[in-house]
Amino acid sequence: MAVRPGLWPALLGIVLSAWLRGSGAQQSATVANPVPGANPDLLPHFLVEPEDVYIVKNKPVLLVCKAVPATQIFFKCNGEWMRQVDHVIERSMDGSSGLPTMEVRINVSRQQVEKVFGLEEYWCQCVAWSSSGTTKSQKAYIRIAYLRKNFEQEPLAKEVSLEQGIVLPCRPPEGIPPAEVEWLRNEDLVDPSLDPNVYITREHSLVVRQARLADTANYTCVAKNIVARRRSASAAVIVYVDGSWSPWSKWSACGLDCTHWRSRECSDPAPRNGGEECQGADLDSRNCTSDLCVHTASGPEDVALYVGLIAVAVCLVLLLLVLILVYCRKKEGLDSDVADSSILTSGFQPVSIKPSKADNPHLLTIQPDLSTTTTTYQGSLCPRQDGPSPKFQLTNGHLLSPLGGGRHTLHHSSPTSEAEEFVSRLSTQTYFRSLPRGTSNMTYGTFNFLGGRLMIPNTGISLLIPPDAIPRGKIYEIYLTLHKPEDVRLPLAGCQTLLSPIVSCGPPGVLLTRPVILAMDHCGEPSPDSWSLRLKKQSCEGSWEDVLHLGEEAPSHLYYCQLEASACYVFTEQLGRFALVGEALSVAAAKRLKLLLFAPVACTSLEYNIRVYCLHDTHDALKEVVQLEKQLGGQLIQEPRVLHFKDSYHNLRLSIHDVPSSLWKSKLLVSYQEIPFYHIWNGTQQYLHCTFTLERVSPSTSDLACKLWVWQVEGDGQSFNINFNITKDTRFAELLALESEGGVPALVGPSAFKIPFLIRQKIISSLDPPCSRGADWRTLAQKLHLDSHLSFFASKPSPTAMILNLWEARHFPNGNLSQLAAAVAGLGQPDAGLFTVSEAEC
C-alpha cells in the first residue's frame, strides 16, 4: 500500500513511540531494535552520538547525531520528542557503501534545562530509523555549570618550626563540574612533580612533609572549572627556627678576683622568623682552683678597694631615701590640688540659647530660667573614674518626665549628679542595651514644639526636629547615639554589607506629628543597576526589619530617604535604631574605602612602623581612627586616598617597594600583606589595617623614600609615594584636624535653623496653595533639584515645610541663605514682600 509523502513523518513518529513503549527502561548504551525478517546489517549504525555537555552561563549547547544507513533521525529529551523544526538535518551518501547517511543537530537552552525539577537530570537521546529497524543512541546529560563563590573551607595562617609537617586544608566551592584545585605559593604555582617535599591530597589539602625556611610564604588555594576561577583567602605560613646554644668556649685564665669564665652564643642555629631565643645565660664563671691563684686581702691596695665600695653603697642608700621623701611630699601637694579643684565638678552646656535683642522684642527665643531646680541632662553620661561605673539601658517609654510647670527650663549641674539621674530615668526598660562609654558618641537635649537639632560632632550624624514635630504642650528629652558595629549585632544575609554607621535616636515610641530627619554618611557608590539599598530598623524585641527599600518608597510610608553621593537623609515619624544596608546586584557594585597612612610622631628606636588603615569613607570612621592614632602618638604621613572596593570576592593587598637598602631594611617576610575580602565587605570590623615595619641601619637615618601600594586583586588600586623626614616633617598633620560642626551638639528653638522662623512661615503660607502659573512648592522643589520626591512632599500637610526641612538638614551650619532666597524670589510671586521681614518682625 502506498503512503502519501506528507503522512510519512507522522507514521514514523507513531512507529517510534510504539517501539519506545515496548523497549522498557532507557539505557545509556546504543540499542538496536530490528524489524522482524529484515536484514540486521542494514540497521542504523551511529557514527556520532550525543555526549554529556555543560551549559555555561546562558550559552546554548549543541548536540549532534550521525548514523548510516539512516532515513530519519529524531531527538527525544526527558521523554518528550523535540519539535521537527528544531532539528537541523544534513543528508549524504556513504562513499564506501553507498548507503544513505544522515546528520542531525539540535540546540538545548538553559531555559529548557531549568524546567526540569526534582532529582531528575536533563538528558537527550537520538533515534535513527532505516528500512530494517531503529537504533537508539546513548543518553547525553546536559547540566548547568556553576561554581559558587564561597569556599567550604579555607587555609589558615600557621607558624611551624623547622622540619615540622604542614597541612593546609582547602575545600573548594560547590560546583558543576567539580572544581579542580591548585595551590599558589607567593603567586607561583606549586608543582608537586618538581618538589618531592610537597604533595596534594585527594581532599585538596596541601601537605609539606618537612618545613623549610624557603616554605615561608603566602599560600592561596585556587578552585576553577569551565565557569569561573575562585581564590581563597591567602594563608601566611611562617617557618621559624628556635635558637640553640653553641658549645661553651674554653675557661679563661684565672683572674685577680680568683675567678675565671667561659661563654657561648645563641647561634647553633640562631633564632629565625620569630623563633624563641635561647634560654639561660651566655656567660658562666666560677672560682679558680689553680695553684696560680694565690691572692690575699692583706695588702694596702685591697683595703682601699673595700673601703671605696662601702662608701659608694652608703651614698646610694642616702640618695634613695632623699628621693622617697621628695616624692611623698609632691604627692601630698598634688592630692590637695585635685581635691580643691572645682573644674572637675563642673558640667557643660550642650543647649544653645539665642538671646533676645533688646530692640527686637518679637524675636522667637527661649529664655533660660536659672532660678528653678528642674534639671535637664547635660554633661558627661559617665561618672568620674574614681566612682562606680554602672551599666544603663535606654527606655522605650513614650515620654520622659516633662520639665516642671510646662516651661522650658535649664539648669547647670555637676556631671556626676546628672549622669546618675539620667541613668535612673533611662534604665527601667530593656530596649537598646549598648551605649558608648563617653559623651563623644552621644548627645541629648530637651525639646518642645519649636524643634531643634542634635548632632554628634565630626561624624556627619545629626537629627533635625522641625517646628511642630513635637505636639504643643509636650516636652521630650531626645538623644542621638552612634554605636560601634561590634557592640550591636546586625545580621547581614547573603551579599549584604553595612554602608552607614549604626545610629540610634530616641526614646522610641514618642508621638511625632511631623517627620524628623536623620542625617548620616554612607560609603556606597550609588547606582540603581549595581545596588539594592535598604534601610533597616531594630524593633523593640531586638530583631532587625527592612522598613524601606530605596527606589520603591510609597508616598504614604512612615519612612523616606534622600540618597546623595556620600550621605543619606531619612524622614521618619518613629524614632529608633537605624542602619543603611546594601546588597550588590553585580560585580560593578563598589564601596568607597579611605586609605590612611600613619607613623610615629617621635621615633626613639631603630624600628619604624607605618600603619595603613582601610576604612569606610565616612566621617565617623575617620574620627575613630584619628582619635585612636592620637592615643598611639601617630601622625598622618600622606594625603588620604579613596579606593573603590568591588564585590568581586577578591582580597585587598598591600606591599612596600623601593626601600633604600643602604639606609633601611624591611622586616616583612613575604612579598605582600593581605586583608580578606569578607573582613572589608561585611563592614562591621573597625580599625582594619596592616603594619609595615622598617628598620634603620643607623640611628642618624631620618629621610625615608619608598612606595606603598594598596590594591584589590583584579580591581582598583592606589599608590603612595612616601618621601619625608621622620623627625621633623609634619606637613600632613593638619589635614585631619577635627573641626567643630556648628558649635554645641544640641540646639533648641530658632537658633537651630538657618531660616528665620517668621520668614519660614511666610514662605510656607505662600507656596503651599496650588498656583496656576506654577509659582508654588513644586517649582521650588525643581529649583532645589528635589523634584524626584514630589509625590512624597505632596502626601504631607505642608509640602513646602518638608522641602525647607530637608534644605535645613542638608545645609546646616554652612548653608547659603542667599541662594535659597534667590530660588524663592525667582518663583514669580506677585507679592515680593512675602519673603522679606521688617526689623520689627525680626
mmCIF file of C-alpha atoms in Angstrom, residues 559-687:
data_model
loop_
_atom_site.group_PDB
_atom_site.id
_atom_site.type_symbol
_atom_site.label_atom_id
_atom_site.label_comp_id
_atom_site.label_asym_id
_atom_site.label_seq_id
_atom_site.Cartn_x
_atom_site.Cartn_y
_atom_site.Cartn_z
ATOM 1 C CA TYR A 559 9.951 56.390 56.176
ATOM 2 C CA TYR A 560 11.529 58.159 53.240
ATOM 3 C CA CYS A 561 15.132 58.696 52.181
ATOM 4 C CA GLN A 562 17.013 61.292 50.152
ATOM 5 C CA LEU A 563 20.169 59.498 48.972
ATOM 6 C CA GLU A 564 23.134 61.601 47.893
ATOM 7 C CA ALA A 565 26.669 60.772 46.819
ATOM 8 C CA SER A 566 28.065 60.364 50.327
ATOM 9 C CA ALA A 567 25.156 60.974 52.717
ATOM 10 C CA CYS A 568 21.546 59.956 53.239
ATOM 11 C CA TYR A 569 18.697 61.877 54.872
ATOM 12 C CA VAL A 570 15.990 59.705 56.428
ATOM 13 C CA PHE A 571 12.493 61.112 57.068
ATOM 14 C CA THR A 572 10.930 59.158 59.922
ATOM 15 C CA GLU A 573 7.967 59.601 62.241
ATOM 16 C CA GLN A 574 9.234 56.821 64.533
ATOM 17 C CA LEU A 575 12.474 57.058 66.493
ATOM 18 C CA GLY A 576 14.709 54.032 66.892
ATOM 19 C CA ARG A 577 17.942 52.414 65.744
ATOM 20 C CA PHE A 578 18.763 52.601 62.022
ATOM 21 C CA ALA A 579 21.381 51.422 59.534
ATOM 22 C CA LEU A 580 21.707 51.552 55.748
ATOM 23 C CA VAL A 581 22.490 48.156 54.194
ATOM 24 C CA GLY A 582 23.310 47.379 50.572
ATOM 25 C CA GLU A 583 23.203 44.201 48.530
ATOM 26 C CA ALA A 584 25.295 44.027 45.381
ATOM 27 C CA LEU A 585 23.387 43.298 42.193
ATOM 28 C CA SER A 586 26.535 42.973 40.070
ATOM 29 C CA VAL A 587 30.309 42.935 40.376
ATOM 30 C CA ALA A 588 30.235 46.648 39.498
ATOM 31 C CA ALA A 589 28.889 47.432 42.983
ATOM 32 C CA ALA A 590 31.619 49.212 44.928
ATOM 33 C CA LYS A 591 32.251 50.653 48.384
ATOM 34 C CA ARG A 592 34.472 53.668 48.974
ATOM 35 C CA LEU A 593 37.421 52.894 51.227
ATOM 36 C CA LYS A 594 39.563 55.663 52.677
ATOM 37 C CA LEU A 595 43.246 54.783 52.902
ATOM 38 C CA LEU A 596 45.229 56.483 55.684
ATOM 39 C CA LEU A 597 48.961 56.164 56.405
ATOM 40 C CA PHE A 598 50.146 56.820 59.957
ATOM 41 C CA ALA A 599 53.560 56.624 61.578
ATOM 42 C CA PRO A 600 55.018 57.654 64.971
ATOM 43 C CA VAL A 601 55.494 61.355 65.675
ATOM 44 C CA ALA A 602 58.712 60.518 67.508
ATOM 45 C CA CYS A 603 60.921 57.553 66.651
ATOM 46 C CA THR A 604 63.252 56.626 69.522
ATOM 47 C CA SER A 605 64.341 53.205 68.275
ATOM 48 C CA LEU A 606 65.718 51.783 65.074
ATOM 49 C CA GLU A 607 62.328 50.295 64.168
ATOM 50 C CA TYR A 608 59.782 52.484 62.391
ATOM 51 C CA ASN A 609 56.196 51.321 61.852
ATOM 52 C CA ILE A 610 53.913 52.518 59.037
ATOM 53 C CA ARG A 611 50.255 51.700 59.690
ATOM 54 C CA VAL A 612 47.916 51.591 56.676
ATOM 55 C CA TYR A 613 44.220 51.881 57.603
ATOM 56 C CA CYS A 614 41.464 50.738 55.226
ATOM 57 C CA LEU A 615 38.171 52.149 56.500
ATOM 58 C CA HIS A 616 34.769 53.205 55.260
ATOM 59 C CA ASP A 617 34.818 56.629 53.618
ATOM 60 C CA THR A 618 32.594 58.171 56.306
ATOM 61 C CA HIS A 619 33.245 60.912 58.859
ATOM 62 C CA ASP A 620 32.526 58.680 61.863
ATOM 63 C CA ALA A 621 35.063 56.032 60.778
ATOM 64 C CA LEU A 622 37.654 58.746 60.176
ATOM 65 C CA LYS A 623 37.014 60.263 63.614
ATOM 66 C CA GLU A 624 37.544 56.916 65.359
ATOM 67 C CA VAL A 625 40.900 56.303 63.649
ATOM 68 C CA VAL A 626 42.143 59.851 64.270
ATOM 69 C CA GLN A 627 41.305 59.571 67.969
ATOM 70 C CA LEU A 628 42.996 56.155 68.154
ATOM 71 C CA GLU A 629 46.164 57.452 66.498
ATOM 72 C CA LYS A 630 46.297 60.407 68.876
ATOM 73 C CA GLN A 631 46.413 57.925 71.737
ATOM 74 C CA LEU A 632 49.110 55.901 69.955
ATOM 75 C CA GLY A 633 51.193 59.007 69.238
ATOM 76 C CA GLY A 634 50.817 58.731 65.469
ATOM 77 C CA GLN A 635 50.791 61.305 62.695
ATOM 78 C CA LEU A 636 49.496 61.293 59.137
ATOM 79 C CA ILE A 637 52.360 60.921 56.642
ATOM 80 C CA GLN A 638 50.483 61.051 53.318
ATOM 81 C CA GLU A 639 47.370 62.657 51.935
ATOM 82 C CA PRO A 640 44.402 60.233 52.262
ATOM 83 C CA ARG A 641 43.251 58.403 49.136
ATOM 84 C CA VAL A 642 39.942 56.768 48.181
ATOM 85 C CA LEU A 643 39.816 53.249 46.740
ATOM 86 C CA HIS A 644 36.722 51.693 45.150
ATOM 87 C CA PHE A 645 36.398 48.171 46.559
ATOM 88 C CA LYS A 646 34.185 45.946 44.386
ATOM 89 C CA ASP A 647 32.062 42.906 45.173
ATOM 90 C CA SER A 648 34.397 40.580 43.280
ATOM 91 C CA TYR A 649 35.359 38.341 46.232
ATOM 92 C CA HIS A 650 38.995 39.348 45.728
ATOM 93 C CA ASN A 651 41.138 40.333 48.690
ATOM 94 C CA LEU A 652 42.887 43.632 49.346
ATOM 95 C CA ARG A 653 46.672 43.528 49.089
ATOM 96 C CA LEU A 654 49.309 45.881 50.452
ATOM 97 C CA SER A 655 53.009 45.946 49.607
ATOM 98 C CA ILE A 656 56.026 48.221 50.080
ATOM 99 C CA HIS A 657 58.677 48.803 47.417
ATOM 100 C CA ASP A 658 61.863 50.718 46.599
ATOM 101 C CA VAL A 659 63.061 50.877 50.203
ATOM 102 C CA PRO A 660 66.683 52.162 50.053
ATOM 103 C CA SER A 661 68.666 49.164 51.298
ATOM 104 C CA SER A 662 71.650 51.315 52.294
ATOM 105 C CA LEU A 663 69.522 53.190 54.853
ATOM 106 C CA TRP A 664 66.568 50.946 55.661
ATOM 107 C CA LYS A 665 65.550 47.325 55.550
ATOM 108 C CA SER A 666 62.036 45.886 55.535
ATOM 109 C CA LYS A 667 61.175 43.273 58.142
ATOM 110 C CA LEU A 668 58.285 41.927 56.045
ATOM 111 C CA LEU A 669 58.883 38.222 55.474
ATOM 112 C CA VAL A 670 56.541 37.927 52.453
ATOM 113 C CA SER A 671 56.088 39.968 49.300
ATOM 114 C CA TYR A 672 52.779 41.496 50.368
ATOM 115 C CA GLN A 673 50.185 41.577 53.120
ATOM 116 C CA GLU A 674 46.526 40.793 52.553
ATOM 117 C CA ILE A 675 43.167 41.693 54.132
ATOM 118 C CA PRO A 676 40.470 39.101 53.322
ATOM 119 C CA PHE A 677 37.555 40.235 51.200
ATOM 120 C CA TYR A 678 34.896 39.400 53.794
ATOM 121 C CA HIS A 679 36.610 41.389 56.539
ATOM 122 C CA ILE A 680 36.163 44.504 54.397
ATOM 123 C CA TRP A 681 32.894 43.787 52.620
ATOM 124 C CA ASN A 682 30.994 42.867 55.775
ATOM 125 C CA GLY A 683 31.531 46.412 57.035
ATOM 126 C CA THR A 684 31.300 45.601 60.758
ATOM 127 C CA GLN A 685 35.026 45.423 61.593
ATOM 128 C CA GLN A 686 36.722 48.609 62.758
ATOM 129 C CA TYR A 687 40.337 49.710 62.503
#
